Amino acid sequence: MSTHGLVVDRGLEGVVVGHTQLSNVEGQIGRLTYRGYDIDELAPEATFEEVVHLLLYGRLPDRHELDVLKRELGARRSLPEPLVNAMQSVPETAWPMDVLRTVVSGLALFSPVNAHGEHLSDVHTAIELIAKVPTIVAAWDRIRRGLAPIEPRSDLSQAGNFLYMRSGKLPSDVEEDALDTYFVLLADHSYNASTFAARVTASTRADAYAAVTSALATLQGDLHGGAANASYRTLTEVGSPANAEPYVRAVLARGDRIMGMGHREYKVRDPRARHLEAMAKRLAEHLGDPHNYEVARAVEDASRKVLQEKKPDNTIYANVDFYTAAVLADLGIPGDEFTPLFACGRIAGWTAHVLEQLADNRLIRPQATYEGPPPGPYIPIERRSSNGVHA
Ligand code: COA
């Protein structure tokens, strides 16, 4: 379908809507790079804080720059007290993603404004949002369990502090490393739906709080950030590796999708899945409980087998959310917190994209082909029938 010479595809598939220097998704070969650095190198080597620096400042930090960033993140983790009090009056049944989106929006109420009364949207705002998002998730985790929230610690990493704030105990190195790697892998992914939403909002010159609130709203659905929780439900429904193949056959026979499989961009296995699979295996060994890892492996194998039987050249492989389910479940995180955890990593990319958008801004305002009725006269209400047609 075309309008004004532009090709319009459902879901904007294949349509280039902007440019970025932050990350590059090469879907045909399964490569993801952040500012030219392959995640295959970043995942095992770099910390999330290094990646935050890379995205926000354009280069990997030296030791001093990293220390400065870590100090700033640590200093900005605490939430305004009225927001914590407000969370304590929320019904404990509230969905963690709803709480996160609402409290992030509420952060704007406490943020500084310039002489025109506008919130700042600079690199410090970005660091503030990166620092506070995990605090909100961890605080709600405790509040809804009837426990008092734990004050964040400024001397821990983003990952370490999140796990500490949930339990009050310092995580093991393996646990901290697993979550840190997860955050590294989730930090950015070009113009994915939530990042695009953030950029659209920022392009109107709305502030970073508004842009991140848009991104959080967009992340929620199970075709995007909600897939890991859906994938976890699959693991629990499957129950044992032996049940994987019958389960997959039943899902596909009723026309449903295997959650955590398939990707708009990747036509091979998502490069992030390999690292998350390795992390799931390592955590399983650390815990001495391979259950989640083994069920996930069996579901992936069965899915590939059955999908290939149906269509030998299909390109539906495990995506980032598939092994995320096993990793986060083994860290003791409940399924309905998986999407908020995604946000704890992706907040780095969202804020970097907001800054990139503002540095060279033009309002994002596409067109649509109109497919409604042709122009016609207004019908006064007294002459209108109930179906809107001329009486
Ligand atoms: N399981 C089974 N079939 C799948 C599938 C899955 N997970 N993902 C895609 N397909 C099939 C569709 O049924 C469709 O088949 P058809 O051509 O016979 O109708 C075909 O693949 C193309 O699907 P479409 O939805 O057009 O592709 P897309 O590019 O929009 O899909 C996703 C991308 C992510 C929306 C899709 O793969 C999906 O729904 N995956 C499950 C949810 C998920 O894991 N989301 C997280 C993404 S990181």
Short mmCIF file of C-alpha atoms and ligand atoms in Angstrom, two decimals:
data_model
loop_
_atom_site.label_atom_id
_atom_site.label_comp_id
_atom_site.label_asym_id
_atom_site.label_seq_id
_atom_site.Cartn_x
_atom_site.Cartn_y
_atom_site.Cartn_z
CA MET A 1 0.00 0.00 0.00
CA SER A 2 1.42 3.41 -0.76
CA THR A 3 0.72 7.04 -0.02
CA HIS A 4 2.63 10.03 -1.41
CA GLY A 5 5.14 7.57 -2.87
CA LEU A 6 6.03 6.09 0.54
CA VAL A 7 5.68 2.36 1.13
CA VAL A 8 3.62 1.54 4.20
CA ASP A 9 3.99 -1.86 5.78
CA ARG A 10 1.89 -3.31 8.58
CA GLY A 11 3.89 -2.93 11.76
CA LEU A 12 6.42 -0.70 9.92
CA GLU A 13 8.40 -3.86 9.13
CA GLY A 14 11.55 -3.00 7.22
CA VAL A 15 10.78 0.75 7.28
CA VAL A 16 13.73 2.93 8.31
CA VAL A 17 12.32 5.70 10.53
CA GLY A 18 15.47 7.34 11.84
CA HIS A 19 19.13 6.91 12.64
CA THR A 20 21.14 6.13 15.73
CA GLN A 21 24.75 5.73 16.82
CA LEU A 22 23.80 3.71 19.89
CA SER A 23 23.27 0.15 18.72
CA ASN A 24 23.06 -1.89 15.57
CA VAL A 25 20.92 -4.99 15.11
CA GLU A 26 22.08 -7.17 12.21
CA GLY A 27 19.20 -9.60 12.09
CA GLN A 28 20.37 -11.77 9.21
CA ILE A 29 23.69 -12.70 10.82
CA GLY A 30 22.58 -12.42 14.45
CA ARG A 31 24.91 -9.64 15.56
CA LEU A 32 24.17 -6.89 18.07
CA THR A 33 26.67 -4.11 18.72
CA TYR A 34 26.59 -1.13 21.08
CA ARG A 35 28.51 1.76 19.48
CA GLY A 36 30.52 -0.79 17.52
CA TYR A 37 31.23 -3.19 20.41
CA ASP A 38 29.84 -6.68 19.91
CA ILE A 39 27.68 -7.91 22.78
CA ASP A 40 29.55 -11.22 22.45
CA GLU A 41 32.51 -9.36 23.94
CA LEU A 42 30.60 -7.01 26.23
CA ALA A 43 28.47 -9.71 27.90
CA PRO A 44 31.35 -11.70 29.41
CA GLU A 45 33.75 -8.76 29.89
CA ALA A 46 31.94 -5.48 30.61
CA THR A 47 29.80 -4.45 33.55
CA PHE A 48 26.43 -2.77 33.12
CA GLU A 49 27.92 0.47 34.44
CA GLU A 50 30.55 0.43 31.68
CA VAL A 51 27.78 -0.05 29.12
CA VAL A 52 25.79 2.82 30.64
CA HIS A 53 28.86 5.03 30.20
CA LEU A 54 29.34 3.80 26.64
CA LEU A 55 25.74 4.60 25.72
CA LEU A 56 25.44 7.94 27.53
CA TYR A 57 28.91 9.39 26.89
CA GLY A 58 29.85 7.72 23.62
CA ARG A 59 32.83 5.68 24.81
CA LEU A 60 33.89 3.08 27.35
CA PRO A 61 35.06 4.75 30.57
CA ASP A 62 38.55 4.75 32.02
CA ARG A 63 38.80 3.68 35.67
CA HIS A 64 38.30 7.21 37.02
CA GLU A 65 35.28 7.89 34.79
CA LEU A 66 33.74 4.59 35.82
CA ASP A 67 34.22 5.42 39.51
CA VAL A 68 32.57 8.82 39.00
CA LEU A 69 29.60 7.23 37.23
CA LYS A 70 29.23 4.54 39.91
CA ARG A 71 29.29 7.20 42.62
CA GLU A 72 26.64 9.23 40.82
CA LEU A 73 24.41 6.18 40.31
CA GLY A 74 24.86 5.21 43.97
CA ALA A 75 24.04 8.73 45.17
CA ARG A 76 20.80 8.90 43.15
CA ARG A 77 19.23 5.56 44.08
CA SER A 78 16.98 6.67 46.93
CA LEU A 79 13.39 7.57 46.15
CA PRO A 80 11.57 10.68 47.40
CA GLU A 81 9.83 9.63 50.63
CA PRO A 82 6.31 10.64 49.49
CA LEU A 83 6.64 8.21 46.58
CA VAL A 84 7.59 5.37 48.93
CA ASN A 85 4.63 6.31 51.13
CA ALA A 86 2.36 6.34 48.09
CA MET A 87 3.58 2.85 47.14
CA GLN A 88 2.70 1.68 50.63
CA SER A 89 -0.92 2.66 50.07
CA VAL A 90 -1.23 0.73 46.79
CA PRO A 91 -3.17 -2.58 46.91
CA GLU A 92 -0.69 -5.45 47.23
CA THR A 93 -2.32 -7.07 44.19
CA ALA A 94 -1.12 -4.23 41.93
CA TRP A 95 0.93 -5.45 39.02
CA PRO A 96 4.64 -4.52 39.38
CA MET A 97 4.75 -3.03 35.88
CA ASP A 98 1.82 -0.71 36.69
CA VAL A 99 3.56 0.39 39.88
CA LEU A 100 6.85 1.01 38.08
CA ARG A 101 5.24 3.06 35.29
CA THR A 102 3.24 5.13 37.78
CA VAL A 103 6.12 5.82 40.14
CA VAL A 104 8.51 6.73 37.30
CA SER A 105 5.91 9.22 36.14
CA GLY A 106 5.70 10.45 39.74
CA LEU A 107 9.46 11.09 39.85
CA ALA A 108 8.81 14.13 37.65
CA LEU A 109 6.89 15.70 40.54
CA PHE A 110 10.12 15.81 42.56
CA SER A 111 12.59 16.66 39.84
CA PRO A 112 14.21 20.06 39.41
CA VAL A 113 12.87 22.52 36.82
CA ASN A 114 14.56 25.29 34.86
CA ALA A 115 13.60 28.99 34.75
CA HIS A 116 10.65 28.15 32.44
CA GLY A 117 9.33 25.52 34.82
CA GLU A 118 10.46 22.64 32.59
CA HIS A 119 12.15 19.48 33.83
CA LEU A 120 15.72 18.97 32.73
CA SER A 121 16.41 16.18 30.25
CA ASP A 122 20.17 15.97 30.45
CA VAL A 123 22.68 13.25 31.21
CA HIS A 124 22.12 13.69 34.97
CA THR A 125 18.40 13.07 34.50
CA ALA A 126 19.34 9.96 32.55
CA ILE A 127 21.59 8.74 35.39
CA GLU A 128 18.88 9.52 37.92
CA LEU A 129 16.35 7.41 36.02
CA ILE A 130 18.85 4.56 35.54
CA ALA A 131 19.63 4.66 39.28
CA LYS A 132 16.03 4.81 40.50
CA VAL A 133 14.19 2.34 38.27
CA PRO A 134 15.62 -0.76 40.05
CA THR A 135 14.97 0.88 43.44
CA ILE A 136 11.27 1.20 42.57
CA VAL A 137 11.07 -2.44 41.44
CA ALA A 138 12.86 -3.73 44.55
CA ALA A 139 10.86 -1.49 46.92
CA TRP A 140 7.54 -2.68 45.49
CA ASP A 141 8.73 -6.29 45.65
CA ARG A 142 9.05 -5.93 49.43
CA ILE A 143 6.05 -3.69 50.04
CA ARG A 144 3.68 -6.09 48.33
CA ARG A 145 5.06 -8.92 50.48
CA GLY A 146 4.21 -6.86 53.57
CA LEU A 147 7.88 -6.06 54.25
CA ALA A 148 9.52 -2.68 54.80
CA PRO A 149 11.54 -1.49 51.80
CA ILE A 150 15.30 -1.59 52.26
CA GLU A 151 17.31 1.56 51.64
CA PRO A 152 19.56 1.22 48.59
CA ARG A 153 23.31 0.96 49.13
CA SER A 154 25.52 3.35 47.22
CA ASP A 155 28.57 1.07 47.28
CA LEU A 156 27.02 -1.77 45.25
CA SER A 157 26.60 -2.28 41.52
CA GLN A 158 23.20 -1.75 39.92
CA ALA A 159 22.69 -5.53 39.82
CA GLY A 160 24.12 -6.19 43.29
CA ASN A 161 22.08 -3.42 44.87
CA PHE A 162 18.84 -4.66 43.29
CA LEU A 163 19.33 -8.17 44.66
CA TYR A 164 20.37 -6.78 48.04
CA MET A 165 17.27 -4.56 48.20
CA ARG A 166 14.97 -7.55 47.60
CA SER A 167 16.39 -9.81 50.29
CA GLY A 168 18.55 -7.67 52.59
CA LYS A 169 21.41 -10.08 51.87
CA LEU A 170 24.39 -9.57 49.60
CA PRO A 171 24.09 -11.79 46.52
CA SER A 172 26.74 -14.35 45.61
CA ASP A 173 29.17 -13.39 42.83
CA VAL A 174 27.44 -15.79 40.44
CA GLU A 175 24.02 -14.25 41.13
CA GLU A 176 25.27 -10.67 40.81
CA ASP A 177 27.16 -11.54 37.65
CA ALA A 178 24.07 -13.20 36.13
CA LEU A 179 21.89 -10.14 36.68
CA ASP A 180 24.66 -7.78 35.59
CA THR A 181 25.08 -9.74 32.34
CA TYR A 182 21.32 -9.69 31.84
CA PHE A 183 21.32 -5.87 32.20
CA VAL A 184 24.24 -5.61 29.73
CA LEU A 185 22.37 -7.72 27.18
CA LEU A 186 19.14 -5.76 27.59
CA ALA A 187 20.69 -2.29 27.60
CA ASP A 188 19.81 -1.29 24.07
CA HIS A 189 18.27 -2.67 20.89
CA SER A 190 17.98 0.10 18.32
CA TYR A 191 14.44 1.26 17.44
CA ASN A 192 12.49 -1.46 19.25
CA ALA A 193 8.88 -0.57 20.10
CA SER A 194 9.48 0.92 23.57
CA THR A 195 12.55 2.89 22.47
CA PHE A 196 10.66 4.21 19.46
CA ALA A 197 7.85 5.28 21.81
CA ALA A 198 10.40 7.11 23.99
CA ARG A 199 11.83 8.88 20.94
CA VAL A 200 8.39 9.89 19.63
CA THR A 201 7.56 11.39 23.03
CA ALA A 202 10.93 13.14 23.32
CA SER A 203 10.54 14.52 19.79
CA THR A 204 7.57 16.61 20.97
CA ARG A 205 10.02 18.17 23.48
CA ALA A 206 8.32 16.37 26.35
CA ASP A 207 10.86 15.66 29.09
CA ALA A 208 12.78 12.46 29.85
CA TYR A 209 10.31 11.39 32.58
CA ALA A 210 7.46 11.54 30.06
CA ALA A 211 9.52 9.74 27.42
CA VAL A 212 10.48 6.92 29.81
CA THR A 213 6.87 6.64 31.00
CA SER A 214 5.84 6.13 27.34
CA ALA A 215 8.56 3.52 26.94
CA LEU A 216 7.42 1.65 30.05
CA ALA A 217 3.82 1.61 28.82
CA THR A 218 4.99 0.20 25.50
CA LEU A 219 7.26 -2.42 27.04
CA GLN A 220 4.39 -4.03 28.90
CA GLY A 221 2.78 -6.15 26.18
CA ASP A 222 3.72 -9.79 25.68
CA LEU A 223 4.86 -9.22 22.10
CA HIS A 224 7.64 -7.08 23.65
CA GLY A 225 8.82 -6.98 27.29
CA GLY A 226 6.03 -9.18 28.58
CA ALA A 227 7.33 -12.20 26.68
CA ALA A 228 9.75 -13.36 29.38
CA ASN A 229 6.96 -13.77 31.92
CA ALA A 230 4.90 -15.59 29.29
CA SER A 231 7.95 -17.73 28.62
CA TYR A 232 8.21 -18.50 32.33
CA ARG A 233 4.55 -19.58 32.36
CA THR A 234 5.52 -21.98 29.57
CA LEU A 235 8.29 -23.47 31.75
CA THR A 236 5.89 -24.00 34.63
CA GLU A 237 3.14 -25.45 32.41
CA VAL A 238 5.59 -27.82 30.70
CA GLY A 239 6.83 -29.01 34.09
CA SER A 240 9.39 -31.56 32.88
CA PRO A 241 11.67 -31.98 29.83
CA ALA A 242 9.71 -35.07 28.75
CA ASN A 243 6.56 -32.96 28.40
CA ALA A 244 8.20 -30.33 26.17
CA GLU A 245 7.40 -31.83 22.79
CA PRO A 246 3.73 -32.72 23.48
CA TYR A 247 3.28 -29.23 24.95
CA VAL A 248 4.80 -27.49 21.92
CA ARG A 249 2.72 -29.60 19.52
CA ALA A 250 -0.46 -28.72 21.41
CA VAL A 251 0.34 -24.97 21.43
CA LEU A 252 1.07 -24.88 17.71
CA ALA A 253 -1.91 -27.11 16.87
CA ARG A 254 -4.29 -24.56 18.37
CA GLY A 255 -2.57 -21.75 16.41
CA ASP A 256 -0.81 -20.16 19.41
CA ARG A 257 2.80 -19.01 19.63
CA ILE A 258 5.71 -20.33 21.66
CA MET A 259 6.60 -17.38 23.83
CA GLY A 260 10.25 -16.37 23.78
CA MET A 261 10.60 -17.64 20.21
CA GLY A 262 10.68 -15.52 17.05
CA HIS A 263 11.83 -11.98 16.41
CA ARG A 264 10.99 -9.20 13.98
CA GLU A 265 14.68 -8.49 13.27
CA TYR A 266 16.57 -11.73 13.93
CA LYS A 267 16.19 -14.42 11.32
CA VAL A 268 18.70 -16.60 13.18
CA ARG A 269 19.00 -17.30 16.92
CA ASP A 270 19.03 -14.03 18.89
CA PRO A 271 22.70 -13.48 19.88
CA ARG A 272 21.59 -12.58 23.42
CA ALA A 273 19.98 -16.01 23.86
CA ARG A 274 23.37 -17.76 23.78
CA HIS A 275 24.71 -15.72 26.70
CA LEU A 276 21.51 -16.08 28.68
CA GLU A 277 21.47 -19.81 28.08
CA ALA A 278 25.05 -20.03 29.39
CA MET A 279 24.06 -17.92 32.38
CA ALA A 280 21.01 -20.11 33.07
CA LYS A 281 23.28 -23.18 33.00
CA ARG A 282 25.82 -21.55 35.31
CA LEU A 283 23.11 -20.50 37.78
CA ALA A 284 21.61 -23.99 37.68
CA GLU A 285 25.02 -25.47 38.61
CA HIS A 286 25.49 -22.83 41.31
CA LEU A 287 22.09 -23.63 42.83
CA GLY A 288 22.45 -27.37 42.31
CA ASP A 289 19.02 -27.31 40.66
CA PRO A 290 18.99 -27.70 36.86
CA HIS A 291 15.19 -27.89 36.57
CA ASN A 292 14.41 -24.54 34.89
CA TYR A 293 17.44 -24.74 32.64
CA GLU A 294 16.68 -28.28 31.50
CA VAL A 295 13.00 -27.57 30.83
CA ALA A 296 13.93 -24.44 28.84
CA ARG A 297 16.47 -26.39 26.77
CA ALA A 298 13.90 -29.09 26.05
CA VAL A 299 11.26 -26.53 25.01
CA GLU A 300 13.68 -24.80 22.65
CA ASP A 301 14.72 -28.11 21.05
CA ALA A 302 11.12 -29.27 20.71
CA SER A 303 10.02 -25.92 19.27
CA ARG A 304 12.72 -25.98 16.61
CA LYS A 305 11.89 -29.59 15.74
CA VAL A 306 8.14 -29.07 15.43
CA LEU A 307 8.39 -25.66 13.69
CA GLN A 308 10.77 -27.18 11.15
CA GLU A 309 8.41 -30.06 10.51
CA LYS A 310 5.71 -27.51 9.72
CA LYS A 311 7.93 -25.26 7.61
CA PRO A 312 11.51 -26.43 6.95
CA ASP A 313 12.84 -22.92 6.18
CA ASN A 314 11.21 -21.15 9.14
CA THR A 315 13.27 -18.52 10.95
CA ILE A 316 11.68 -18.73 14.39
CA TYR A 317 14.47 -19.17 16.95
CA ALA A 318 14.87 -18.42 20.64
CA ASN A 319 14.91 -14.70 21.42
CA VAL A 320 16.25 -12.76 24.39
CA ASP A 321 13.20 -13.54 26.52
CA PHE A 322 13.44 -17.30 26.23
CA TYR A 323 16.33 -18.03 28.65
CA THR A 324 15.64 -14.85 30.59
CA ALA A 325 12.80 -16.81 32.17
CA ALA A 326 15.16 -19.47 33.54
CA VAL A 327 17.79 -16.91 34.64
CA LEU A 328 15.39 -14.63 36.52
CA ALA A 329 13.41 -17.51 38.02
CA ASP A 330 16.66 -19.02 39.34
CA LEU A 331 17.48 -15.64 40.89
CA GLY A 332 14.25 -16.02 42.86
CA ILE A 333 12.45 -13.24 40.99
CA PRO A 334 8.70 -13.79 40.48
CA GLY A 335 7.40 -13.90 36.90
CA ASP A 336 5.41 -10.69 37.11
CA GLU A 337 8.63 -8.79 37.89
CA PHE A 338 10.38 -9.94 34.71
CA THR A 339 9.12 -7.03 32.61
CA PRO A 340 10.19 -4.48 35.25
CA LEU A 341 13.60 -6.21 35.30
CA PHE A 342 13.80 -5.78 31.53
CA ALA A 343 13.20 -2.06 32.17
CA CYS A 344 16.09 -1.97 34.70
CA GLY A 345 18.44 -2.83 31.81
CA ARG A 346 16.70 -1.05 28.94
CA ILE A 347 16.47 2.22 30.89
CA ALA A 348 20.09 2.78 29.80
CA GLY A 349 19.10 2.63 26.13
CA TRP A 350 15.86 4.58 26.54
CA THR A 351 17.58 7.51 28.20
CA ALA A 352 20.50 7.46 25.74
CA HIS A 353 17.99 7.50 22.85
CA VAL A 354 16.12 10.44 24.43
CA LEU A 355 19.38 12.40 24.63
CA GLU A 356 20.28 11.42 21.06
CA GLN A 357 16.83 12.49 19.84
CA LEU A 358 17.06 15.85 21.62
CA ALA A 359 20.55 16.51 20.27
CA ASP A 360 19.18 16.59 16.71
CA ASN A 361 15.45 16.83 17.12
CA ARG A 362 12.66 16.95 14.59
CA LEU A 363 9.07 16.11 15.54
CA ILE A 364 8.31 12.48 14.63
CA ARG A 365 4.98 12.64 12.87
CA PRO A 366 4.32 10.00 10.19
CA GLN A 367 1.29 9.67 7.95
CA ALA A 368 -1.33 6.98 7.44
CA THR A 369 -3.34 6.00 4.39
CA TYR A 370 -6.95 6.95 4.98
CA GLU A 371 -9.35 4.05 4.36
CA GLY A 372 -12.58 5.49 5.79
CA PRO A 373 -15.67 6.83 3.97
CA PRO A 374 -15.26 9.61 1.40
CA PRO A 375 -16.06 13.21 2.43
CA GLY A 376 -19.82 13.78 3.02
CA PRO A 377 -22.16 16.34 4.59
CA TYR A 378 -22.70 16.63 8.36
CA ILE A 379 -26.07 15.07 9.39
CA PRO A 380 -27.87 17.01 12.17
CA ILE A 381 -28.63 14.79 15.19
CA GLU A 382 -32.43 14.92 14.76
CA ARG A 383 -32.10 13.45 11.26
CA ARG A 384 -29.60 10.79 12.27
CA SER A 385 -30.64 7.17 12.80
CA SER A 386 -29.03 5.05 15.57
CA ASN A 387 -26.48 3.61 13.14
CA GLY A 388 -25.42 7.12 12.07
CA VAL A 389 -27.02 6.85 8.65
CA HIS A 390 -29.24 9.61 7.21
CA ALA A 391 -32.81 9.05 8.44
N1 COA B 1 5.63 -19.34 17.76
C1 COA B 1 5.00 -19.84 16.69
N2 COA B 1 4.87 -19.17 15.53
C2 COA B 1 5.41 -17.96 15.44
C3 COA B 1 6.09 -17.37 16.51
C4 COA B 1 6.19 -18.11 17.71
N3 COA B 1 6.80 -17.61 18.78
N4 COA B 1 6.52 -16.16 16.14
C5 COA B 1 6.13 -15.97 14.87
N5 COA B 1 5.44 -17.06 14.46
C6 COA B 1 4.85 -17.26 13.12
C7 COA B 1 3.52 -16.51 13.02
O1 COA B 1 2.45 -17.32 13.46
C8 COA B 1 3.47 -16.23 11.55
O2 COA B 1 3.10 -17.41 10.88
P1 COA B 1 2.22 -17.35 9.52
O3 COA B 1 3.07 -16.60 8.54
O4 COA B 1 2.02 -18.78 9.20
O5 COA B 1 0.96 -16.61 9.89
C9 COA B 1 4.91 -15.94 11.19
O6 COA B 1 5.69 -16.63 12.18
C10 COA B 1 5.27 -14.46 11.22
O7 COA B 1 4.75 -13.89 12.41
P2 COA B 1 4.61 -12.31 12.64
O8 COA B 1 3.86 -12.07 13.91
O9 COA B 1 4.18 -11.62 11.41
O10 COA B 1 6.13 -11.95 12.78
P3 COA B 1 6.71 -10.71 13.52
O11 COA B 1 7.93 -10.32 12.82
O12 COA B 1 5.70 -9.64 13.77
O13 COA B 1 7.00 -11.46 14.92
C11 COA B 1 7.17 -11.47 17.22
C12 COA B 1 7.79 -11.02 15.89
C13 COA B 1 8.22 -11.28 18.30
C14 COA B 1 5.95 -10.57 17.51
C15 COA B 1 6.71 -12.96 17.15
O14 COA B 1 7.80 -13.78 16.78
C16 COA B 1 6.08 -13.42 18.45
O15 COA B 1 4.90 -13.20 18.68
N6 COA B 1 6.90 -14.13 19.33
C17 COA B 1 6.40 -14.55 20.61
C18 COA B 1 6.45 -13.37 21.58
C19 COA B 1 7.87 -13.01 21.97
O16 COA B 1 8.67 -13.87 22.29
N7 COA B 1 8.12 -11.70 21.97
C20 COA B 1 9.41 -11.16 22.39
C21 COA B 1 10.19 -10.63 21.24
S1 COA B 1 11.81 -10.17 21.73
#
